[in-house]
Structure formats: C-alpha cells, structure tokens
Amino acid sequence: MREIPPEQSLIDYPSAFPIKVMGQQVEGFVDAMARVARQFDPGFDASTIEQRPSKTGKYLGLTLTITATSRQQLDELYRTLSTHPMVRVVL
C-alpha cells in the first residue's frame, strides 16, 4: 500500500464532506452537533443534517455534510466531535 505524504491529500479542497456522528437520542443533540459543525464551517446549514434513529430509539445517527477546506480543519473537527460529551462515535 502506498503511503500518502502529509502534505498531499486524497480529498480535493474545498469539497462537501459527510461526517457521521452517533449519540444518545436526547433533546439538544442535533442542535449541539450543528453548533460544532458551524465552528468549522460557518456556512453549514443545519437543515441538511440527515437523522437516523436506532431500532430501539435510544441512539440517533446524524450525517453532517460540511464544506471541507483543509485536512487540518477536518482533523480539528473530528477531535472536537470525538471529545464532545454527547457523542458516542464519529466516522
């Protein structure tokens, strides 16, 4: 497998980039994730968030599609989401 140097990327920037987030289905989860997305993409539109509840209804999966402008932006966004107290998983 060929290793990609850090200064190169498989992603052409800027581009629409979907991020999947899962957390407990609680009040404020979607709004909190939209606020985080806006920190990294000021033009993020919360009405584009895709929501999928788990079969039991305990968890909620979200797809946040942001405009990615750099690998650094994506790394920071993943770090912020991964450490958010309402988030269980980030993909």
PDB file of N, CA and C in Angstrom:
ATOM      1  N   MET A   1       0.837  -1.176   0.000  1.00  0.00           N
ATOM      2  CA  MET A   1       0.000   0.000   0.000  1.00  0.00           C
ATOM      3  C   MET A   1       0.883   1.240   0.000  1.00  0.00           C
ATOM      4  N   ARG A   2       0.582   2.159  -0.854  1.00  0.00           N
ATOM      5  CA  ARG A   2       1.365   3.378  -0.983  1.00  0.00           C
ATOM      6  C   ARG A   2       0.980   4.370   0.105  1.00  0.00           C
ATOM      7  N   GLU A   3       1.980   4.906   0.778  1.00  0.00           N
ATOM      8  CA  GLU A   3       1.719   5.888   1.829  1.00  0.00           C
ATOM      9  C   GLU A   3       1.650   7.279   1.209  1.00  0.00           C
ATOM     10  N   ILE A   4       0.680   8.064   1.656  1.00  0.00           N
ATOM     11  CA  ILE A   4       0.498   9.415   1.135  1.00  0.00           C
ATOM     12  C   ILE A   4       1.196  10.400   2.065  1.00  0.00           C
ATOM     13  N   PRO A   5       2.097  11.213   1.524  1.00  0.00           N
ATOM     14  CA  PRO A   5       2.763  12.208   2.366  1.00  0.00           C
ATOM     15  C   PRO A   5       1.740  13.150   2.998  1.00  0.00           C
ATOM     16  N   PRO A   6       2.022  13.656   4.217  1.00  0.00           N
ATOM     17  CA  PRO A   6       1.066  14.507   4.920  1.00  0.00           C
ATOM     18  C   PRO A   6       0.678  15.765   4.143  1.00  0.00           C
ATOM     19  N   GLU A   7       1.578  16.252   3.285  1.00  0.00           N
ATOM     20  CA  GLU A   7       1.252  17.481   2.557  1.00  0.00           C
ATOM     21  C   GLU A   7       0.317  17.222   1.376  1.00  0.00           C
ATOM     22  N   GLN A   8       0.097  15.925   1.029  1.00  0.00           N
ATOM     23  CA  GLN A   8      -0.820  15.567  -0.041  1.00  0.00           C
ATOM     24  C   GLN A   8      -2.106  15.026   0.562  1.00  0.00           C
ATOM     25  N   SER A   9      -3.150  14.995  -0.255  1.00  0.00           N
ATOM     26  CA  SER A   9      -4.423  14.520   0.249  1.00  0.00           C
ATOM     27  C   SER A   9      -5.184  13.824  -0.865  1.00  0.00           C
ATOM     28  N   LEU A  10      -6.032  12.880  -0.485  1.00  0.00           N
ATOM     29  CA  LEU A  10      -6.925  12.246  -1.449  1.00  0.00           C
ATOM     30  C   LEU A  10      -8.172  13.082  -1.689  1.00  0.00           C
ATOM     31  N   ILE A  11      -8.347  14.111  -0.890  1.00  0.00           N
ATOM     32  CA  ILE A  11      -9.522  14.981  -0.976  1.00  0.00           C
ATOM     33  C   ILE A  11      -9.135  16.266  -1.686  1.00  0.00           C
ATOM     34  N   ASP A  12      -9.966  16.663  -2.643  1.00  0.00           N
ATOM     35  CA  ASP A  12      -9.776  17.960  -3.284  1.00  0.00           C
ATOM     36  C   ASP A  12     -10.531  18.994  -2.458  1.00  0.00           C
ATOM     37  N   TYR A  13      -9.823  20.015  -2.019  1.00  0.00           N
ATOM     38  CA  TYR A  13     -10.448  21.060  -1.201  1.00  0.00           C
ATOM     39  C   TYR A  13     -10.740  22.267  -2.064  1.00  0.00           C
ATOM     40  N   PRO A  14     -11.814  22.990  -1.790  1.00  0.00           N
ATOM     41  CA  PRO A  14     -12.912  22.649  -0.864  1.00  0.00           C
ATOM     42  C   PRO A  14     -13.820  21.585  -1.482  1.00  0.00           C
ATOM     43  N   SER A  15     -14.470  20.823  -0.605  1.00  0.00           N
ATOM     44  CA  SER A  15     -15.416  19.806  -1.068  1.00  0.00           C
ATOM     45  C   SER A  15     -16.436  19.507   0.025  1.00  0.00           C
ATOM     46  N   ALA A  16     -17.594  19.019  -0.418  1.00  0.00           N
ATOM     47  CA  ALA A  16     -18.625  18.588   0.529  1.00  0.00           C
ATOM     48  C   ALA A  16     -18.136  17.289   1.164  1.00  0.00           C
ATOM     49  N   PHE A  17     -18.129  17.233   2.491  1.00  0.00           N
ATOM     50  CA  PHE A  17     -17.563  16.086   3.201  1.00  0.00           C
ATOM     51  C   PHE A  17     -18.539  15.613   4.272  1.00  0.00           C
ATOM     52  N   PRO A  18     -19.089  14.408   4.123  1.00  0.00           N
ATOM     53  CA  PRO A  18     -20.031  13.896   5.130  1.00  0.00           C
ATOM     54  C   PRO A  18     -19.308  13.304   6.334  1.00  0.00           C
ATOM     55  N   ILE A  19     -19.801  13.621   7.521  1.00  0.00           N
ATOM     56  CA  ILE A  19     -19.266  13.071   8.765  1.00  0.00           C
ATOM     57  C   ILE A  19     -20.437  12.443   9.513  1.00  0.00           C
ATOM     58  N   LYS A  20     -20.259  11.204   9.924  1.00  0.00           N
ATOM     59  CA  LYS A  20     -21.316  10.508  10.654  1.00  0.00           C
ATOM     60  C   LYS A  20     -21.025  10.579  12.150  1.00  0.00           C
ATOM     61  N   VAL A  21     -22.057  10.941  12.900  1.00  0.00           N
ATOM     62  CA  VAL A  21     -21.942  11.105  14.352  1.00  0.00           C
ATOM     63  C   VAL A  21     -23.082  10.334  15.002  1.00  0.00           C
ATOM     64  N   MET A  22     -22.779   9.615  16.072  1.00  0.00           N
ATOM     65  CA  MET A  22     -23.832   8.903  16.790  1.00  0.00           C
ATOM     66  C   MET A  22     -23.793   9.282  18.263  1.00  0.00           C
ATOM     67  N   GLY A  23     -24.972   9.487  18.822  1.00  0.00           N
ATOM     68  CA  GLY A  23     -25.099   9.797  20.235  1.00  0.00           C
ATOM     69  C   GLY A  23     -26.455   9.359  20.732  1.00  0.00           C
ATOM     70  N   GLN A  24     -26.673   9.523  22.015  1.00  0.00           N
ATOM     71  CA  GLN A  24     -27.984   9.183  22.563  1.00  0.00           C
ATOM     72  C   GLN A  24     -29.013  10.162  22.017  1.00  0.00           C
ATOM     73  N   GLN A  25     -30.203   9.648  21.788  1.00  0.00           N
ATOM     74  CA  GLN A  25     -31.277  10.498  21.276  1.00  0.00           C
ATOM     75  C   GLN A  25     -31.855  11.293  22.439  1.00  0.00           C
ATOM     76  N   VAL A  26     -31.263  12.467  22.648  1.00  0.00           N
ATOM     77  CA  VAL A  26     -31.694  13.347  23.729  1.00  0.00           C
ATOM     78  C   VAL A  26     -31.931  14.741  23.159  1.00  0.00           C
ATOM     79  N   GLU A  27     -32.728  15.499  23.884  1.00  0.00           N
ATOM     80  CA  GLU A  27     -33.010  16.867  23.474  1.00  0.00           C
ATOM     81  C   GLU A  27     -31.705  17.665  23.410  1.00  0.00           C
ATOM     82  N   GLY A  28     -31.537  18.393  22.325  1.00  0.00           N
ATOM     83  CA  GLY A  28     -30.375  19.252  22.175  1.00  0.00           C
ATOM     84  C   GLY A  28     -29.211  18.627  21.421  1.00  0.00           C
ATOM     85  N   PHE A  29     -29.262  17.310  21.154  1.00  0.00           N
ATOM     86  CA  PHE A  29     -28.154  16.646  20.472  1.00  0.00           C
ATOM     87  C   PHE A  29     -27.941  17.204  19.068  1.00  0.00           C
ATOM     88  N   VAL A  30     -29.003  17.292  18.291  1.00  0.00           N
ATOM     89  CA  VAL A  30     -28.886  17.784  16.902  1.00  0.00           C
ATOM     90  C   VAL A  30     -28.394  19.227  16.899  1.00  0.00           C
ATOM     91  N   ASP A  31     -28.956  20.076  17.753  1.00  0.00           N
ATOM     92  CA  ASP A  31     -28.530  21.478  17.819  1.00  0.00           C
ATOM     93  C   ASP A  31     -27.068  21.607  18.236  1.00  0.00           C
ATOM     94  N   ALA A  32     -26.637  20.777  19.181  1.00  0.00           N
ATOM     95  CA  ALA A  32     -25.245  20.826  19.637  1.00  0.00           C
ATOM     96  C   ALA A  32     -24.297  20.435  18.507  1.00  0.00           C
ATOM     97  N   MET A  33     -24.663  19.426  17.732  1.00  0.00           N
ATOM     98  CA  MET A  33     -23.812  18.992  16.627  1.00  0.00           C
ATOM     99  C   MET A  33     -23.786  20.049  15.511  1.00  0.00           C
ATOM    100  N   ALA A  34     -24.904  20.720  15.301  1.00  0.00           N
ATOM    101  CA  ALA A  34     -24.951  21.796  14.305  1.00  0.00           C
ATOM    102  C   ALA A  34     -24.044  22.946  14.733  1.00  0.00           C
ATOM    103  N   ARG A  35     -24.023  23.259  16.022  1.00  0.00           N
ATOM    104  CA  ARG A  35     -23.141  24.330  16.515  1.00  0.00           C
ATOM    105  C   ARG A  35     -21.675  23.977  16.300  1.00  0.00           C
ATOM    106  N   VAL A  36     -21.317  22.726  16.571  1.00  0.00           N
ATOM    107  CA  VAL A  36     -19.936  22.294  16.357  1.00  0.00           C
ATOM    108  C   VAL A  36     -19.595  22.399  14.868  1.00  0.00           C
ATOM    109  N   ALA A  37     -20.489  21.925  14.013  1.00  0.00           N
ATOM    110  CA  ALA A  37     -20.230  21.981  12.566  1.00  0.00           C
ATOM    111  C   ALA A  37     -20.015  23.426  12.116  1.00  0.00           C
ATOM    112  N   ARG A  38     -20.820  24.360  12.654  1.00  0.00           N
ATOM    113  CA  ARG A  38     -20.692  25.775  12.276  1.00  0.00           C
ATOM    114  C   ARG A  38     -19.376  26.398  12.745  1.00  0.00           C
ATOM    115  N   GLN A  39     -18.791  25.865  13.811  1.00  0.00           N
ATOM    116  CA  GLN A  39     -17.489  26.362  14.270  1.00  0.00           C
ATOM    117  C   GLN A  39     -16.432  26.144  13.190  1.00  0.00           C
ATOM    118  N   PHE A  40     -16.582  25.071  12.422  1.00  0.00           N
ATOM    119  CA  PHE A  40     -15.587  24.711  11.426  1.00  0.00           C
ATOM    120  C   PHE A  40     -16.019  25.055  10.000  1.00  0.00           C
ATOM    121  N   ASP A  41     -17.311  25.252   9.805  1.00  0.00           N
ATOM    122  CA  ASP A  41     -17.868  25.629   8.502  1.00  0.00           C
ATOM    123  C   ASP A  41     -18.971  26.652   8.764  1.00  0.00           C
ATOM    124  N   PRO A  42     -18.604  27.951   8.768  1.00  0.00           N
ATOM    125  CA  PRO A  42     -19.589  28.992   9.089  1.00  0.00           C
ATOM    126  C   PRO A  42     -20.834  28.969   8.201  1.00  0.00           C
ATOM    127  N   GLY A  43     -20.741  28.399   7.011  1.00  0.00           N
ATOM    128  CA  GLY A  43     -21.891  28.332   6.114  1.00  0.00           C
ATOM    129  C   GLY A  43     -22.703  27.058   6.267  1.00  0.00           C
ATOM    130  N   PHE A  44     -22.394  26.253   7.294  1.00  0.00           N
ATOM    131  CA  PHE A  44     -23.105  24.987   7.495  1.00  0.00           C
ATOM    132  C   PHE A  44     -24.593  25.234   7.672  1.00  0.00           C
ATOM    133  N   ASP A  45     -25.405  24.455   6.964  1.00  0.00           N
ATOM    134  CA  ASP A  45     -26.863  24.583   7.013  1.00  0.00           C
ATOM    135  C   ASP A  45     -27.433  23.394   7.793  1.00  0.00           C
ATOM    136  N   ALA A  46     -27.934  23.660   8.984  1.00  0.00           N
ATOM    137  CA  ALA A  46     -28.445  22.589   9.856  1.00  0.00           C
ATOM    138  C   ALA A  46     -29.620  21.834   9.236  1.00  0.00           C
ATOM    139  N   SER A  47     -30.317  22.444   8.277  1.00  0.00           N
ATOM    140  CA  SER A  47     -31.451  21.752   7.659  1.00  0.00           C
ATOM    141  C   SER A  47     -30.983  20.592   6.772  1.00  0.00           C
ATOM    142  N   THR A  48     -29.674  20.494   6.517  1.00  0.00           N
ATOM    143  CA  THR A  48     -29.152  19.398   5.687  1.00  0.00           C
ATOM    144  C   THR A  48     -28.749  18.181   6.521  1.00  0.00           C
ATOM    145  N   ILE A  49     -28.875  18.263   7.835  1.00  0.00           N
ATOM    146  CA  ILE A  49     -28.492  17.134   8.700  1.00  0.00           C
ATOM    147  C   ILE A  49     -29.440  15.964   8.448  1.00  0.00           C
ATOM    148  N   GLU A  50     -28.849  14.810   8.141  1.00  0.00           N
ATOM    149  CA  GLU A  50     -29.645  13.591   7.982  1.00  0.00           C
ATOM    150  C   GLU A  50     -29.694  12.883   9.327  1.00  0.00           C
ATOM    151  N   GLN A  51     -30.896  12.440   9.711  1.00  0.00           N
ATOM    152  CA  GLN A  51     -31.065  11.786  11.011  1.00  0.00           C
ATOM    153  C   GLN A  51     -31.587  10.366  10.829  1.00  0.00           C
ATOM    154  N   ARG A  52     -30.999   9.425  11.595  1.00  0.00           N
ATOM    155  CA  ARG A  52     -31.445   8.045  11.581  1.00  0.00           C
ATOM    156  C   ARG A  52     -31.476   7.517  13.010  1.00  0.00           C
ATOM    157  N   PRO A  53     -32.658   7.301  13.562  1.00  0.00           N
ATOM    158  CA  PRO A  53     -32.728   6.734  14.917  1.00  0.00           C
ATOM    159  C   PRO A  53     -32.394   5.236  14.894  1.00  0.00           C
ATOM    160  N   SER A  54     -31.853   4.744  16.001  1.00  0.00           N
ATOM    161  CA  SER A  54     -31.589   3.302  16.122  1.00  0.00           C
ATOM    162  C   SER A  54     -32.922   2.571  16.218  1.00  0.00           C
ATOM    163  N   LYS A  55     -32.878   1.256  16.068  1.00  0.00           N
ATOM    164  CA  LYS A  55     -34.109   0.454  16.127  1.00  0.00           C
ATOM    165  C   LYS A  55     -34.838   0.635  17.443  1.00  0.00           C
ATOM    166  N   THR A  56     -34.078   0.763  18.534  1.00  0.00           N
ATOM    167  CA  THR A  56     -34.703   0.903  19.851  1.00  0.00           C
ATOM    168  C   THR A  56     -35.073   2.349  20.159  1.00  0.00           C
ATOM    169  N   GLY A  57     -34.547   3.289  19.361  1.00  0.00           N
ATOM    170  CA  GLY A  57     -34.830   4.698  19.607  1.00  0.00           C
ATOM    171  C   GLY A  57     -33.924   5.324  20.657  1.00  0.00           C
ATOM    172  N   LYS A  58     -32.984   4.548  21.181  1.00  0.00           N
ATOM    173  CA  LYS A  58     -32.091   5.073  22.220  1.00  0.00           C
ATOM    174  C   LYS A  58     -31.001   5.976  21.631  1.00  0.00           C
ATOM    175  N   TYR A  59     -30.559   5.656  20.422  1.00  0.00           N
ATOM    176  CA  TYR A  59     -29.474   6.407  19.787  1.00  0.00           C
ATOM    177  C   TYR A  59     -29.953   7.084  18.514  1.00  0.00           C
ATOM    178  N   LEU A  60     -29.213   8.123  18.132  1.00  0.00           N
ATOM    179  CA  LEU A  60     -29.533   8.853  16.915  1.00  0.00           C
ATOM    180  C   LEU A  60     -28.255   9.013  16.109  1.00  0.00           C
ATOM    181  N   GLY A  61     -28.308   8.561  14.859  1.00  0.00           N
ATOM    182  CA  GLY A  61     -27.184   8.738  13.951  1.00  0.00           C
ATOM    183  C   GLY A  61     -27.420   9.968  13.099  1.00  0.00           C
ATOM    184  N   LEU A  62     -26.401  10.796  12.962  1.00  0.00           N
ATOM    185  CA  LEU A  62     -26.504  12.013  12.159  1.00  0.00           C
ATOM    186  C   LEU A  62     -25.434  11.995  11.077  1.00  0.00           C
ATOM    187  N   THR A  63     -25.771  12.554   9.924  1.00  0.00           N
ATOM    188  CA  THR A  63     -24.764  12.815   8.904  1.00  0.00           C
ATOM    189  C   THR A  63     -24.707  14.322   8.740  1.00  0.00           C
ATOM    190  N   LEU A  64     -23.535  14.878   9.042  1.00  0.00           N
ATOM    191  CA  LEU A  64     -23.289  16.312   8.906  1.00  0.00           C
ATOM    192  C   LEU A  64     -22.414  16.487   7.668  1.00  0.00           C
ATOM    193  N   THR A  65     -22.905  17.169   6.655  1.00  0.00           N
ATOM    194  CA  THR A  65     -22.101  17.390   5.457  1.00  0.00           C
ATOM    195  C   THR A  65     -21.582  18.816   5.499  1.00  0.00           C
ATOM    196  N   ILE A  66     -20.279  18.924   5.723  1.00  0.00           N
ATOM    197  CA  ILE A  66     -19.653  20.242   5.838  1.00  0.00           C
ATOM    198  C   ILE A  66     -18.842  20.528   4.576  1.00  0.00           C
ATOM    199  N   THR A  67     -18.467  21.783   4.396  1.00  0.00           N
ATOM    200  CA  THR A  67     -17.548  22.142   3.329  1.00  0.00           C
ATOM    201  C   THR A  67     -16.143  22.045   3.912  1.00  0.00           C
ATOM    202  N   ALA A  68     -15.413  21.009   3.480  1.00  0.00           N
ATOM    203  CA  ALA A  68     -14.053  20.796   3.969  1.00  0.00           C
ATOM    204  C   ALA A  68     -13.102  21.684   3.182  1.00  0.00           C
ATOM    205  N   THR A  69     -12.266  22.415   3.909  1.00  0.00           N
ATOM    206  CA  THR A  69     -11.319  23.322   3.257  1.00  0.00           C
ATOM    207  C   THR A  69      -9.869  22.901   3.451  1.00  0.00           C
ATOM    208  N   SER A  70      -9.601  21.992   4.405  1.00  0.00           N
ATOM    209  CA  SER A  70      -8.227  21.524   4.632  1.00  0.00           C
ATOM    210  C   SER A  70      -8.242  20.280   5.510  1.00  0.00           C
ATOM    211  N   ARG A  71      -7.147  19.562   5.466  1.00  0.00           N
ATOM    212  CA  ARG A  71      -7.022  18.397   6.347  1.00  0.00           C
ATOM    213  C   ARG A  71      -6.992  18.843   7.803  1.00  0.00           C
ATOM    214  N   GLN A  72      -6.347  19.959   8.077  1.00  0.00           N
ATOM    215  CA  GLN A  72      -6.288  20.474   9.449  1.00  0.00           C
ATOM    216  C   GLN A  72      -7.696  20.752   9.973  1.00  0.00           C
ATOM    217  N   GLN A  73      -8.546  21.352   9.147  1.00  0.00           N
ATOM    218  CA  GLN A  73      -9.928  21.625   9.547  1.00  0.00           C
ATOM    219  C   GLN A  73     -10.636  20.313   9.898  1.00  0.00           C
ATOM    220  N   LEU A  74     -10.490  19.294   9.051  1.00  0.00           N
ATOM    221  CA  LEU A  74     -11.151  18.015   9.308  1.00  0.00           C
ATOM    222  C   LEU A  74     -10.610  17.348  10.563  1.00  0.00           C
ATOM    223  N   ASP A  75      -9.295  17.381  10.751  1.00  0.00           N
ATOM    224  CA  ASP A  75      -8.697  16.786  11.951  1.00  0.00           C
ATOM    225  C   ASP A  75      -9.237  17.451  13.217  1.00  0.00           C
ATOM    226  N   GLU A  76      -9.310  18.770  13.201  1.00  0.00           N
ATOM    227  CA  GLU A  76      -9.810  19.503  14.380  1.00  0.00           C
ATOM    228  C   GLU A  76     -11.298  19.219  14.616  1.00  0.00           C
ATOM    229  N   LEU A  77     -12.059  19.131  13.537  1.00  0.00           N
ATOM    230  CA  LEU A  77     -13.490  18.830  13.665  1.00  0.00           C
ATOM    231  C   LEU A  77     -13.675  17.434  14.261  1.00  0.00           C
ATOM    232  N   TYR A  78     -12.951  16.449  13.754  1.00  0.00           N
ATOM    233  CA  TYR A  78     -13.049  15.092  14.306  1.00  0.00           C
ATOM    234  C   TYR A  78     -12.666  15.077  15.775  1.00  0.00           C
ATOM    235  N   ARG A  79     -11.596  15.781  16.134  1.00  0.00           N
ATOM    236  CA  ARG A  79     -11.165  15.841  17.542  1.00  0.00           C
ATOM    237  C   ARG A  79     -12.250  16.457  18.420  1.00  0.00           C
ATOM    238  N   THR A  80     -12.826  17.552  17.951  1.00  0.00           N
ATOM    239  CA  THR A  80     -13.864  18.244  18.722  1.00  0.00           C
ATOM    240  C   THR A  80     -15.099  17.368  18.896  1.00  0.00           C
ATOM    241  N   LEU A  81     -15.531  16.726  17.811  1.00  0.00           N
ATOM    242  CA  LEU A  81     -16.706  15.856  17.911  1.00  0.00           C
ATOM    243  C   LEU A  81     -16.413  14.644  18.797  1.00  0.00           C
ATOM    244  N   SER A  82     -15.249  14.050  18.650  1.00  0.00           N
ATOM    245  CA  SER A  82     -14.898  12.835  19.402  1.00  0.00           C
ATOM    246  C   SER A  82     -14.839  13.082  20.911  1.00  0.00           C
ATOM    247  N   THR A  83     -14.526  14.293  21.304  1.00  0.00           N
ATOM    248  CA  THR A  83     -14.420  14.601  22.735  1.00  0.00           C
ATOM    249  C   THR A  83     -15.687  15.259  23.288  1.00  0.00           C
ATOM    250  N   HIS A  84     -16.684  15.464  22.434  1.00  0.00           N
ATOM    251  CA  HIS A  84     -17.949  16.073  22.894  1.00  0.00           C
ATOM    252  C   HIS A  84     -18.678  15.089  23.805  1.00  0.00           C
ATOM    253  N   PRO A  85     -19.179  15.550  24.940  1.00  0.00           N
ATOM    254  CA  PRO A  85     -19.830  14.633  25.895  1.00  0.00           C
ATOM    255  C   PRO A  85     -21.086  13.953  25.373  1.00  0.00           C
ATOM    256  N   MET A  86     -21.738  14.496  24.338  1.00  0.00           N
ATOM    257  CA  MET A  86     -22.967  13.883  23.820  1.00  0.00           C
ATOM    258  C   MET A  86     -22.684  12.847  22.725  1.00  0.00           C
ATOM    259  N   VAL A  87     -21.443  12.773  22.279  1.00  0.00           N
ATOM    260  CA  VAL A  87     -21.097  11.918  21.133  1.00  0.00           C
ATOM    261  C   VAL A  87     -20.547  10.573  21.601  1.00  0.00           C
ATOM    262  N   ARG A  88     -21.040   9.503  20.978  1.00  0.00           N
ATOM    263  CA  ARG A  88     -20.541   8.148  21.255  1.00  0.00           C
ATOM    264  C   ARG A  88     -19.520   7.721  20.200  1.00  0.00           C
ATOM    265  N   VAL A  89     -19.812   8.019  18.916  1.00  0.00           N
ATOM    266  CA  VAL A  89     -18.981   7.551  17.804  1.00  0.00           C
ATOM    267  C   VAL A  89     -18.933   8.625  16.714  1.00  0.00           C
ATOM    268  N   VAL A  90     -17.765   8.774  16.083  1.00  0.00           N
ATOM    269  CA  VAL A  90     -17.612   9.670  14.927  1.00  0.00           C
ATOM    270  C   VAL A  90     -16.958   8.860  13.814  1.00  0.00           C
ATOM    271  N   LEU A  91     -17.545   8.890  12.652  1.00  0.00           N
ATOM    272  CA  LEU A  91     -16.986   8.193  11.481  1.00  0.00           C
ATOM    273  C   LEU A  91     -16.815   9.160  10.329  1.00  0.00           C
TER     274      LEU A  91
END
